[in-house]
GROMACS .gro file of C-alpha atoms in nm:
model
   97
    1MET     CA    1   1.753  -0.839   6.046
    2VAL     CA    2   1.739  -0.501   5.876
    3LEU     CA    3   1.981  -0.401   5.603
    4SER     CA    4   2.141  -0.061   5.626
    5ARG     CA    5   2.066   0.185   5.351
    6GLY     CA    6   2.422   0.148   5.224
    7TRP     CA    7   2.390  -0.228   5.175
    8SER     CA    8   2.043  -0.186   5.030
    9SER     CA    9   2.179   0.064   4.777
   10PHE     CA   10   2.459  -0.177   4.689
   11LEU     CA   11   2.212  -0.459   4.623
   12VAL     CA   12   1.994  -0.234   4.406
   13GLY     CA   13   2.309  -0.134   4.216
   14VAL     CA   14   2.394  -0.501   4.160
   15GLY     CA   15   2.044  -0.558   4.020
   16VAL     CA   16   2.069  -0.262   3.784
   17TRP     CA   17   2.423  -0.354   3.677
   18THR     CA   18   2.308  -0.708   3.599
   19TRP     CA   19   2.036  -0.582   3.365
   20VAL     CA   20   2.277  -0.340   3.196
   21ILE     CA   21   2.556  -0.593   3.130
   22TRP     CA   22   2.403  -0.937   3.066
   23PRO     CA   23   2.156  -0.855   2.785
   24ARG     CA   24   2.440  -0.696   2.589
   25PHE     CA   25   2.653  -1.005   2.648
   26GLY     CA   26   2.362  -1.221   2.530
   27LEU     CA   27   2.342  -1.025   2.206
   28ALA     CA   28   2.716  -1.072   2.152
   29ILE     CA   29   2.684  -1.448   2.205
   30TRP     CA   30   2.383  -1.465   1.969
   31ASN     CA   31   2.583  -1.290   1.696
   32ASP     CA   32   2.891  -1.511   1.745
   33THR     CA   33   2.940  -1.765   1.466
   34ARG     CA   34   3.040  -2.030   1.724
   35ALA     CA   35   2.680  -2.023   1.852
   36TRP     CA   36   2.543  -2.178   1.531
   37SER     CA   37   2.627  -2.510   1.365
   38GLY     CA   38   2.605  -2.356   1.018
   39GLY     CA   39   2.896  -2.122   1.088
   40ALA     CA   40   2.686  -1.808   1.034
   41VAL     CA   41   2.447  -1.625   1.261
   42GLY     CA   42   2.108  -1.797   1.264
   43VAL     CA   43   2.217  -2.071   1.024
   44GLY     CA   44   2.181  -2.426   1.152
   45ALA     CA   45   2.098  -2.549   1.500
   46PRO     CA   46   2.220  -2.372   1.814
   47THR     CA   47   2.543  -2.520   1.951
   48GLY     CA   48   2.644  -2.601   2.306
   49PHE     CA   49   2.830  -2.269   2.309
   50LEU     CA   50   2.500  -2.083   2.273
   51TRP     CA   51   2.311  -2.302   2.521
   52ILE     CA   52   2.568  -2.286   2.800
   53HIS     CA   53   2.588  -1.909   2.768
   54ALA     CA   54   2.209  -1.881   2.762
   55VAL     CA   55   2.193  -2.075   3.090
   56LEU     CA   56   2.469  -1.858   3.238
   57ILE     CA   57   2.289  -1.538   3.137
   58ALA     CA   58   1.951  -1.660   3.267
   59ALA     CA   59   2.102  -1.761   3.602
   60SER     CA   60   2.289  -1.431   3.634
   61LEU     CA   61   1.976  -1.230   3.556
   62ALA     CA   62   1.778  -1.429   3.814
   63ILE     CA   63   2.043  -1.380   4.083
   64GLY     CA   64   2.088  -1.011   4.000
   65SER     CA   65   1.713  -0.953   4.000
   66THR     CA   66   1.684  -1.123   4.338
   67ALA     CA   67   1.962  -0.905   4.477
   68GLY     CA   68   1.789  -0.593   4.343
   69VAL     CA   69   1.453  -0.691   4.493
   70LEU     CA   70   1.618  -0.762   4.830
   71GLY     CA   71   1.786  -0.422   4.811
   72ILE     CA   72   1.454  -0.247   4.746
   73ARG     CA   73   1.288  -0.438   5.030
   74GLY     CA   74   1.579  -0.356   5.261
   75TRP     CA   75   1.559   0.014   5.171
   76ARG     CA   76   1.186   0.021   5.242
   77ALA     CA   77   1.226  -0.166   5.572
   78ALA     CA   78   1.501   0.072   5.687
   79ARG     CA   79   1.281   0.369   5.596
   80ARG     CA   80   0.982   0.229   5.786
   81LEU     CA   81   1.201   0.152   6.086
   82SER     CA   82   1.351   0.502   6.091
   83ARG     CA   83   1.003   0.659   6.084
   84ARG     CA   84   0.887   0.447   6.378
   85ARG     CA   85   1.179   0.523   6.608
   86GLN     CA   86   1.243   0.834   6.807
   87PRO     CA   87   1.582   1.001   6.744
   88GLY     CA   88   1.855   0.814   6.931
   89GLU     CA   89   1.633   0.515   7.015
   90VAL     CA   90   1.777   0.171   6.939
   91GLU     CA   91   1.579  -0.152   6.952
   92PRO     CA   92   1.785  -0.443   7.088
   93ASP     CA   93   1.652  -0.700   6.840
   94ASP     CA   94   1.780  -0.509   6.534
   95GLN     CA   95   2.094  -0.644   6.376
   96ARG     CA   96   2.240  -0.423   6.110
   97ILE     CA   97   2.475  -0.563   5.852
   0.00000   0.00000   0.00000
């Protein structure tokens, strides 16, 4: 299966968007007083609020990074495939999504 350039671009965009949004969200959670048992930022032990959001952020970054890598690989595969083919030639085993 070969991704089209459009879908590959979308996946790369998802990867970039993930790295733009989630670190900022992580900083906001870190600075939230609910994240610390002492009621102030960095005071006391981390609470469940901080831990659950840390897991959410880590999982989202992993999924977004995977999507971005798949998008880059799809873009490269589509480029290699277009260089190999003659104009108008279609290989029957290609399935574009």
